[in-house]
Short mmCIF file of C-alpha atoms in Angstrom, two decimals:
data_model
loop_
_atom_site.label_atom_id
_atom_site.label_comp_id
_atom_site.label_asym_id
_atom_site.label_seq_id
_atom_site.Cartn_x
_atom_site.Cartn_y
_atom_site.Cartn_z
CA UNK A 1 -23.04 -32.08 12.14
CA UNK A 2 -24.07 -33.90 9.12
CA UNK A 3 -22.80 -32.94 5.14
CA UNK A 4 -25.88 -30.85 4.64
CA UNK A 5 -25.23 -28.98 7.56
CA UNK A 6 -21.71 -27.55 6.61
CA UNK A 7 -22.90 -26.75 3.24
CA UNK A 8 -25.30 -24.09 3.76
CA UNK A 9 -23.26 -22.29 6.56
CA UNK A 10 -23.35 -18.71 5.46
CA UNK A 11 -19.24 -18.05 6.04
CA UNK A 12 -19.47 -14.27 3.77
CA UNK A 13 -21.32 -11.46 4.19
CA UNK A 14 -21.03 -8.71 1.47
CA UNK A 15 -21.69 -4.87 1.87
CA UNK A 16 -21.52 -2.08 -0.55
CA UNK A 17 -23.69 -0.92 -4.23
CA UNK A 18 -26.35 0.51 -1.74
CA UNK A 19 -27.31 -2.74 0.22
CA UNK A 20 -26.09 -5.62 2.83
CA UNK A 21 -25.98 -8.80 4.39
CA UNK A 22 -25.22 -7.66 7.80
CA UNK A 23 -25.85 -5.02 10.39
CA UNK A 24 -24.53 -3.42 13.68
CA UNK A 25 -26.54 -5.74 15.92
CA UNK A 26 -24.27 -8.15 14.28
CA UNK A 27 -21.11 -7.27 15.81
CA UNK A 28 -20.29 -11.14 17.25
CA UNK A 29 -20.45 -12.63 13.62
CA UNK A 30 -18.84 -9.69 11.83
CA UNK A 31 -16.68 -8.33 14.05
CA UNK A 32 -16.93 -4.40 15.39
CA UNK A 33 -15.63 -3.08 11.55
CA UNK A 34 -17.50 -4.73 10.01
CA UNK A 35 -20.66 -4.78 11.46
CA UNK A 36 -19.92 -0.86 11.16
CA UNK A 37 -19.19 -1.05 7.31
CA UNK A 38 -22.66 -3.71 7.08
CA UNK A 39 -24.61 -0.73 9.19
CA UNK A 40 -23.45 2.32 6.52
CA UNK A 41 -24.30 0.09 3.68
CA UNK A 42 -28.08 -0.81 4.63
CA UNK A 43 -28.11 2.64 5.23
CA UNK A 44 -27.71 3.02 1.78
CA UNK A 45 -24.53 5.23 2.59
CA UNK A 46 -21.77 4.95 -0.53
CA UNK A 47 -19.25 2.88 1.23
CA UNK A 48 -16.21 1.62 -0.50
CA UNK A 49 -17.83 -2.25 -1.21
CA UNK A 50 -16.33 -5.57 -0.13
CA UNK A 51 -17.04 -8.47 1.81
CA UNK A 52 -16.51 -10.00 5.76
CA UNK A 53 -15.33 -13.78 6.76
CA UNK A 54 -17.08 -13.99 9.94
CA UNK A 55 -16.01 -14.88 13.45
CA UNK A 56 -17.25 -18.76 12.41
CA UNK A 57 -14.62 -18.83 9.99
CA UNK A 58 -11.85 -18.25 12.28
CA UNK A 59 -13.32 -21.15 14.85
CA UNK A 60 -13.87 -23.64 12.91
CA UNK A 61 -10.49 -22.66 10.91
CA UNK A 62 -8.84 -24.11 14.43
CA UNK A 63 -11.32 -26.79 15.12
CA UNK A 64 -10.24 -27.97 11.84
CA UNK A 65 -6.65 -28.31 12.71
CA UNK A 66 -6.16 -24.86 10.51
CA UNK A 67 -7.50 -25.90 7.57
CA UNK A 68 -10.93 -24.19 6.00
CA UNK A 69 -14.52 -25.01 6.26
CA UNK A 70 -16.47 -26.41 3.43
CA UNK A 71 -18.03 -24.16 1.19
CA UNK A 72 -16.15 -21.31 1.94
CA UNK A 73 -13.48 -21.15 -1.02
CA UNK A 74 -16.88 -21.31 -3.20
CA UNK A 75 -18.45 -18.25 -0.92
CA UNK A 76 -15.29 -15.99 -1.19
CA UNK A 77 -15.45 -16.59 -5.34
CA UNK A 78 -18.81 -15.60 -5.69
CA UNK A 79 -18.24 -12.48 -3.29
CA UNK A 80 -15.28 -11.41 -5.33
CA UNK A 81 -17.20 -11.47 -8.44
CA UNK A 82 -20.26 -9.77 -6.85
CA UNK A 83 -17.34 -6.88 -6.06
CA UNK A 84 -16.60 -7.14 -9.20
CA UNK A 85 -19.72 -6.55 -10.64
CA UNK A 86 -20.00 -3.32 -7.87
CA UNK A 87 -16.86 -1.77 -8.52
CA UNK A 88 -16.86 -2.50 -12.84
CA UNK A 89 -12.99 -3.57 -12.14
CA UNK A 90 -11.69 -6.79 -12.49
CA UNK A 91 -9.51 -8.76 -9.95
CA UNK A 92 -6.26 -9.62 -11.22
CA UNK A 93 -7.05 -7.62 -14.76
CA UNK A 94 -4.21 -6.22 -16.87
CA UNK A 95 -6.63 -2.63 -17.87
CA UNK A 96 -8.43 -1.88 -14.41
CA UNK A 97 -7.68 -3.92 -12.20
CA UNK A 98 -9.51 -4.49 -8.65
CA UNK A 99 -7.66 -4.08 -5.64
CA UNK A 100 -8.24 -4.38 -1.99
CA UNK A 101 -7.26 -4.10 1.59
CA UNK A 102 -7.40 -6.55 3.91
CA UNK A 103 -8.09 -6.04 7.79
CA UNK A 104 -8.88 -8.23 10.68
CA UNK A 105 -11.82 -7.17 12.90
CA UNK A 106 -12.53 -8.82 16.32
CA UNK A 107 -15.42 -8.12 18.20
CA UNK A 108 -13.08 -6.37 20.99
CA UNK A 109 -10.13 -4.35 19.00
CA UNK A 110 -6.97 -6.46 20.17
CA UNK A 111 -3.40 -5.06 19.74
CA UNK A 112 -1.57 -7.95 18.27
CA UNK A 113 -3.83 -9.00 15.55
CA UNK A 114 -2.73 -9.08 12.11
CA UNK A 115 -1.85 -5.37 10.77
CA UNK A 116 -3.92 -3.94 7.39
CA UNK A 117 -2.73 -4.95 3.56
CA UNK A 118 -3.56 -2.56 1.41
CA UNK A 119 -3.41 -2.13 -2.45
CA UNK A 120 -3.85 -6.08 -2.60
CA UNK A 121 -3.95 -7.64 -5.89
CA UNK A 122 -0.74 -5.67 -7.89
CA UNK A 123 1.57 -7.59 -9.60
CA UNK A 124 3.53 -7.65 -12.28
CA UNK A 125 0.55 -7.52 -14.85
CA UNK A 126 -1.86 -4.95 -13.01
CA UNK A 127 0.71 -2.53 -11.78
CA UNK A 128 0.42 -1.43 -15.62
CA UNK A 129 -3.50 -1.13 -15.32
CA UNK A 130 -2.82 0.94 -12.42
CA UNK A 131 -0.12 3.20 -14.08
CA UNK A 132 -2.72 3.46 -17.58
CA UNK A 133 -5.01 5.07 -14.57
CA UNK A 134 -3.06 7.31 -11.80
CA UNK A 135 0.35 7.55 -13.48
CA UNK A 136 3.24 5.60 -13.33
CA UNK A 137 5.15 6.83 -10.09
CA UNK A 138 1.79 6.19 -8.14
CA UNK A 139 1.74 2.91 -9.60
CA UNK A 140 5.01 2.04 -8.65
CA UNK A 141 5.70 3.59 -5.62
CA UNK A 142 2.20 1.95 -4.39
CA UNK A 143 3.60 -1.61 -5.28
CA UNK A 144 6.13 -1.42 -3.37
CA UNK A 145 4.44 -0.54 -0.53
CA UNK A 146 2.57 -3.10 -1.23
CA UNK A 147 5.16 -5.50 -1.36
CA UNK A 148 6.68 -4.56 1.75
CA UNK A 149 3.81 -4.48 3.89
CA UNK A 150 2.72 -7.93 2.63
CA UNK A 151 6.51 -9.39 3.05
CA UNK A 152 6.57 -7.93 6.66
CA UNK A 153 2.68 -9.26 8.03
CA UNK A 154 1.93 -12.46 5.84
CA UNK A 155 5.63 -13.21 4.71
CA UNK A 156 7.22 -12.67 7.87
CA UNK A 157 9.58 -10.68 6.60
CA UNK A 158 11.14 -7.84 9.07
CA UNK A 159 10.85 -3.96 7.63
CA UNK A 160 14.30 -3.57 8.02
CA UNK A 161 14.83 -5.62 4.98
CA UNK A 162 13.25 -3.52 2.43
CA UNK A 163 14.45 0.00 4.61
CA UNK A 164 17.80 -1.11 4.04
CA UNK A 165 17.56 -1.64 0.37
CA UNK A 166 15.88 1.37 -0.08
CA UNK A 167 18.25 3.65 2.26
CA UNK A 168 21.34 2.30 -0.06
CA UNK A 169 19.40 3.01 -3.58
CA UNK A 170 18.92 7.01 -2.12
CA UNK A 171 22.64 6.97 -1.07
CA UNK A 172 23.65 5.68 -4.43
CA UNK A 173 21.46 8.49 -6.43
CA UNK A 174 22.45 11.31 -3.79
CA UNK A 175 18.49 11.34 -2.69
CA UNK A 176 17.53 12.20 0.66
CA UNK A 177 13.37 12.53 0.49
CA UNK A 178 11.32 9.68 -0.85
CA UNK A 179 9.66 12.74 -3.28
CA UNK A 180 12.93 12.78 -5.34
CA UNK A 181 12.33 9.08 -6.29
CA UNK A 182 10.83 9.11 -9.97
CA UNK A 183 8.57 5.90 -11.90
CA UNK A 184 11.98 4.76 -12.74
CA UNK A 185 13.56 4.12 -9.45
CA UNK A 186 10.59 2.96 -7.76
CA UNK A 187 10.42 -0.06 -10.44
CA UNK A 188 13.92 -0.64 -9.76
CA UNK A 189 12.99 -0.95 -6.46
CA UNK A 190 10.40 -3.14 -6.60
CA UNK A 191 12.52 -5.64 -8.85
CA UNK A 192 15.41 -5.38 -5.71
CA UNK A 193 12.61 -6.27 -3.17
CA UNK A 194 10.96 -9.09 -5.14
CA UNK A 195 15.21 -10.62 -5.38
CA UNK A 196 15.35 -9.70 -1.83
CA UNK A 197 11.54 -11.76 -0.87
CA UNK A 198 13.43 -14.76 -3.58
CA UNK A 199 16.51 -14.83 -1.33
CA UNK A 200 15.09 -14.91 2.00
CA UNK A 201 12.51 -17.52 1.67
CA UNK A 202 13.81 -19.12 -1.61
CA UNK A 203 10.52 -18.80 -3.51
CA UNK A 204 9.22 -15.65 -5.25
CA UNK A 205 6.73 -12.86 -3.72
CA UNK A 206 3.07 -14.33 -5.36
CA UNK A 207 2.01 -12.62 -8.11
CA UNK A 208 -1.36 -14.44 -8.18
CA UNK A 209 -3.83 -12.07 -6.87
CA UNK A 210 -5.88 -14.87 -5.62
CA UNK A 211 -3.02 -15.96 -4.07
CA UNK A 212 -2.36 -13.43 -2.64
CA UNK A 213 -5.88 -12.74 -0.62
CA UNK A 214 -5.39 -16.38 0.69
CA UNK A 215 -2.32 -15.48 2.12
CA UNK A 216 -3.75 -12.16 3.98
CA UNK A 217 -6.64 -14.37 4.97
CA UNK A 218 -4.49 -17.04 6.60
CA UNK A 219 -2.32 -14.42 7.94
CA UNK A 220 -5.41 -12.72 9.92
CA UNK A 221 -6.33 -16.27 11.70
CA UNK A 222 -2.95 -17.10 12.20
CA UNK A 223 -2.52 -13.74 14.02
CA UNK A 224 -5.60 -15.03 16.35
CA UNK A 225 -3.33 -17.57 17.97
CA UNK A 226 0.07 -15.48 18.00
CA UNK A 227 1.55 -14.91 21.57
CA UNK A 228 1.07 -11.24 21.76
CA UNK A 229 -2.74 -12.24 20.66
CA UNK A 230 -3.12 -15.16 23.17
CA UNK A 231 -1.82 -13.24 26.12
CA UNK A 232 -3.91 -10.06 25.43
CA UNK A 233 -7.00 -12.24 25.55
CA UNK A 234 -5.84 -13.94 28.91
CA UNK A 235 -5.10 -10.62 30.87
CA UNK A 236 -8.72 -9.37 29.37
CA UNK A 237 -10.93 -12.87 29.60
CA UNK A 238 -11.40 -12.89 25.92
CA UNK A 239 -12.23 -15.99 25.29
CA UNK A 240 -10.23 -17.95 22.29
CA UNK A 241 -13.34 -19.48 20.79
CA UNK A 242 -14.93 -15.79 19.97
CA UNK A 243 -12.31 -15.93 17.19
CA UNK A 244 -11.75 -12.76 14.69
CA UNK A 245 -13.24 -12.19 11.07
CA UNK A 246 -11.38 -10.82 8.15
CA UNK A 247 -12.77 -7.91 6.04
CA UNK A 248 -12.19 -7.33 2.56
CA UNK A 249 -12.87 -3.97 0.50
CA UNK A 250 -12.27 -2.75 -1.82
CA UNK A 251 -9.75 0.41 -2.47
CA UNK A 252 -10.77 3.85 -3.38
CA UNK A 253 -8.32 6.31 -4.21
CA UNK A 254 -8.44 10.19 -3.80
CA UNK A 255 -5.32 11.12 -5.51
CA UNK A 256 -6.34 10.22 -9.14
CA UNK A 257 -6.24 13.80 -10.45
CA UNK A 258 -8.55 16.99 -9.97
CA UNK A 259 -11.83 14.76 -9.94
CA UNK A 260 -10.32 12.83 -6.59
CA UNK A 261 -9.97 13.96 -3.51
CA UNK A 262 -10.24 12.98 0.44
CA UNK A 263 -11.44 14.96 3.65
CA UNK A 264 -13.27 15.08 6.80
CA UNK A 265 -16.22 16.38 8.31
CA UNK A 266 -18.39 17.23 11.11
CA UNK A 267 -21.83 17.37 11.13
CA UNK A 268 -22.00 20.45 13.28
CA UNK A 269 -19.20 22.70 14.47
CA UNK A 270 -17.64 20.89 17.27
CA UNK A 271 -15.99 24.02 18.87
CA UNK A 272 -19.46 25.70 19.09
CA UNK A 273 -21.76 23.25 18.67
CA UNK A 274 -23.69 25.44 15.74
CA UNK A 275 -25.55 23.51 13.32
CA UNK A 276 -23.54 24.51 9.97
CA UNK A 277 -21.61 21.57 7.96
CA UNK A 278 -17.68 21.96 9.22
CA UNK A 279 -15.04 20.34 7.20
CA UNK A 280 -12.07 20.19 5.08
CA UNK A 281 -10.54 18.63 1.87
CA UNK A 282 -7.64 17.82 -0.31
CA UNK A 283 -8.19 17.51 -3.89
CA UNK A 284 -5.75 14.61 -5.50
CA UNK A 285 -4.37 13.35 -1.98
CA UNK A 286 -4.47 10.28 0.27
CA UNK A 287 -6.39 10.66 3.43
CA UNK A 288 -3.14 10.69 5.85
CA UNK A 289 -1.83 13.91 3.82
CA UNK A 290 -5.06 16.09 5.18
CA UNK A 291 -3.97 15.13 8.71
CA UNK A 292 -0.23 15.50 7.32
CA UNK A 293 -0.05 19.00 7.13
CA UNK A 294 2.31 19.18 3.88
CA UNK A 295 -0.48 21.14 1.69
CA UNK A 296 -3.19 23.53 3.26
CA UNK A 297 -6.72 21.78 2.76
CA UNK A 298 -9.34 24.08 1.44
CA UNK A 299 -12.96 24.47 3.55
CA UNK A 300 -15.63 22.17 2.89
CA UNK A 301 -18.50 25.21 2.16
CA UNK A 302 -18.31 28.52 0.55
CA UNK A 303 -20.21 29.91 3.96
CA UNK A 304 -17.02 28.76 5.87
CA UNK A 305 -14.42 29.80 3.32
CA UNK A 306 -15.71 33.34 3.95
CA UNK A 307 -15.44 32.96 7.30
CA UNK A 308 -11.61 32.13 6.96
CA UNK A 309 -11.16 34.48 4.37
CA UNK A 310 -10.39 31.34 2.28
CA UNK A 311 -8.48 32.06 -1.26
CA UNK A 312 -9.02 28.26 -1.67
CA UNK A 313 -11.99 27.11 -3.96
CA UNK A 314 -14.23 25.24 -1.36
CA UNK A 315 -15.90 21.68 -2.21
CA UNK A 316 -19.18 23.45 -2.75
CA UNK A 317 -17.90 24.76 -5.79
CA UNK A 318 -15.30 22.77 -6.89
CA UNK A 319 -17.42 19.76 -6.99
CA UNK A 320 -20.95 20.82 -6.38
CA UNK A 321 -22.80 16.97 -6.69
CA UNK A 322 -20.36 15.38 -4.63
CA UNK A 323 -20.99 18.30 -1.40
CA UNK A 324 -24.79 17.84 -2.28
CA UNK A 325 -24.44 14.47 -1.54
CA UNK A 326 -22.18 14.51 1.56
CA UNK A 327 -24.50 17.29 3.00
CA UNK A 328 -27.30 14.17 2.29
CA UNK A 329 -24.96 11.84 4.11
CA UNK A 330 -24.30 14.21 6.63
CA UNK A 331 -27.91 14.52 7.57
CA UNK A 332 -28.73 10.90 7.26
CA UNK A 333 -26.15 9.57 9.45
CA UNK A 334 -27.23 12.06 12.52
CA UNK A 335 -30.64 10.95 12.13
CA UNK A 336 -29.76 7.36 12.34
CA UNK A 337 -27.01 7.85 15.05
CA UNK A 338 -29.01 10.41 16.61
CA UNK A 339 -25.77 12.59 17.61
CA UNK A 340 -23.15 14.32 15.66
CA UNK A 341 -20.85 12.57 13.59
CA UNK A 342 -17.26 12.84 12.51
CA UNK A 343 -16.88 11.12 9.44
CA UNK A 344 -13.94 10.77 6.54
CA UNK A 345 -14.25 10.47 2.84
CA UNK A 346 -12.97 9.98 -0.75
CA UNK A 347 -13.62 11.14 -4.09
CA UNK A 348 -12.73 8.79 -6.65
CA UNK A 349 -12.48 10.46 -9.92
CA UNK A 350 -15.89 11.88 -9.33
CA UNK A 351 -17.28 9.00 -6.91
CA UNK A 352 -18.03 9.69 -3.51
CA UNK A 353 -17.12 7.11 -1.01
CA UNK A 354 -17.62 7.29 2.54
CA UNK A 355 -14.78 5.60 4.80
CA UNK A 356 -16.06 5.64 9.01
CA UNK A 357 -18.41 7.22 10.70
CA UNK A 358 -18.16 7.83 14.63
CA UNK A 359 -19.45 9.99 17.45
CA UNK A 360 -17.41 13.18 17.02
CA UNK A 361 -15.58 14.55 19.95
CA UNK A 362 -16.77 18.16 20.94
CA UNK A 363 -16.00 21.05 23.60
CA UNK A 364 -18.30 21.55 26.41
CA UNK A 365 -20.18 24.28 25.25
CA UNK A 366 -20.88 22.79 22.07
CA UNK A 367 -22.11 19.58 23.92
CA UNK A 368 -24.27 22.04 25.33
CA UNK A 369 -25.69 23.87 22.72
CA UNK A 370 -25.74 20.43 20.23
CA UNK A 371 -27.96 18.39 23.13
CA UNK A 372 -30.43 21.44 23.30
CA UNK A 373 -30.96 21.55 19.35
CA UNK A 374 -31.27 17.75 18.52
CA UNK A 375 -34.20 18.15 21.18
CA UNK A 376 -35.26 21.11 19.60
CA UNK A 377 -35.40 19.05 16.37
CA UNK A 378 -36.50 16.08 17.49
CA UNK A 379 -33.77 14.16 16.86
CA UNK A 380 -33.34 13.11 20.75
CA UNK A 381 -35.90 13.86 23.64
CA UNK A 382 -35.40 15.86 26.52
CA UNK A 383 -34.44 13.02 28.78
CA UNK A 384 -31.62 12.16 26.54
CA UNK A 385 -30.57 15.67 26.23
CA UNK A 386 -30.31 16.29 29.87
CA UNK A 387 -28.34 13.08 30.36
CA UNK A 388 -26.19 14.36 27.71
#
């Protein structure tokens, strides 16, 4: 392969601001997430934006004797600023700064790989754009998280570290819940966990963002190769060469005040099948309190909070553009998927975001009564429906 070859090799393909480079058919380059996040994208659906290092990448990352292919340090530049552009934050800026998780995504999920980074791109300097945003506690607390998770996965680090330092600061302040922690001891933790990174591997956590994505982007290769990786693929003849791609997006956050907030949704009702939008929401939370259980999430639609006798205010009428537009979702993904859908989302001060779509799991009788109606509708024919 000559020079001119190498040089136009398309290595990054971006999704997100209502178009992409990539689709579900291409599930080999862009791995299964990915070709997932390219698919709700073309569909126009408001996903979170961000960009995908194909499979390519991660093969010729290893034919290279682990260094990267040409062009590609160029490629992931211009995607960042395209994000950029998208999201109207900056990467690495001290007012609003960007930040992003980072994921690997083979074309067969593999235990093994390379575990998610999120909140990528804090440091000293944007932890205070963050703060100026969502509050200083959120700020902090999410840095060290962030710290933590990158230490343990790109790092090498072991958790233990940082649980240790953390269980001693609790004794020495009489806490027992994480809660109790205020702004103030989470930024004394994350100046004990920064000595504690200095200590173990004598240089200091990065505090270059861009840095700090080449480290998660290593780290997801790397992972390819690790032992847990390489048997997996030997006991399930995946071959070495189909290599994994790395996916980078950027973060949305539903606990930003009373304009945020997260949820999930059916399409349809899965216990009965009957075709009425069925969902719940949080306002100001993180998806994993909904399925948490610490606060009561309110119905999706005023129709369903009468059903439950609801005192909470339903999404309808708390934020009545936002439900418009996930009822449009809704009703755009089940014609494209051509089945019922179970999908999550966040509000981001006012922004609705969409995070996965799937087939939603359903009882019997609402398998029933869902296959009948999509014929009905014309959404499926009657072969499909019987099959179903």
């Amino acid at each position: 392969m000559g020079d001119g070859a190498s040089v136009t090799t398309k290595w990054v393909y971006s999704f997100g601001g209502g178009s992409s480079d990539g689709s579900a058919a291409m599930k080999n380059l862009l791995g299964g997430k990915g070709a997932n996040l390219a698919e709700m994208a073309s569909l126009g659906l408001p996903v979170p934006p961000g960009f995908t290092l194909t499979t390519e990448v991660c093969t010729a990352y290893y034919d290279l004797d682990e260094a990267y292919p040409q062009g590609l340090t160029e490629q992931v530049d211009d995607a960042l600023k395209a994000l950029e552009a998208k999201t109207g934050k900056v990467f690495g800026d001290a007012a609003n700064p960007l930040l992003v998780s980072v994921r690997s995504g083979a074309r067969a999920s593999m235990p093994g790989m390379m575990d998610t980074v999120l909140n990528l791109g804090l440091s000293g300097v944007t932890v205070e754009g963050l703060a100026a945003k969502a509050g200083e506690r959120f700020a902090y607390d999410s840095y060290r998280r962030f710290i933590q998770m990158y230490s343990n996965v790109v790092l090498g680090l072991r958790h233990d570290t940082f649980e240790y330092i953390l269980d001693d600061y609790k004794d020495s302040q009489g806490f027992e819940l994480d809660t109790e922690m205020e702004a103030a001891d989470w930024k004394t933790i994350v100046g004990q966990y920064k000595d504690a990174v200095q200590d173990k591997l004598g240089k200091p956590f990065p505090d270059d963002p861009r840095e700090q994505l080449w480290g998660a982007i290593g780290a997801v290769f790397g992972s390819w190769m690790n032992d847990r990786a390489i048997l997996y693929r030997k006991l399930n003849d995946i071959p070495a060469e189909w290599g994994t791609a790395v996916n980078v997006q950027s973060m949305v956050f539903g606990n930003m005040g009373e304009t945020s907030a997260t949820g999930v949704a059916f399409t349809r009702d899965p216990s009965t099948g009957e075709n009425a939008f069925y969902g719940e929401f949080l306002t100001n939370a993180q998806g994993e309190d909904v399925v948490a259980g610490i606060r009561t999430p309110a119905p999706i639609s005023r129709a369903r909070a009468d059903e439950l006798k609801s005192d909470e205010a339903p999404l309808e009428e708390v934020m009545p553009g936002v439900y418009k537009e996930l009822t449009d979702v809704a009703d755009k993904l089940e014609a494209h998927y051509r089945d019922m859908q179970d999908i999550e989302f966040t509000v981001e001060d006012g922004t609705l975001y969409m995070l996965q779509t799937r087939t939603g799991k359903r009882t019997a009788a609402a398998a029933l009564k869902i296959a009948v109606d999509m014929a009905n509708e014309g959404l499926i024919d009657q072969n499909e429906a019987v099959k179903r």
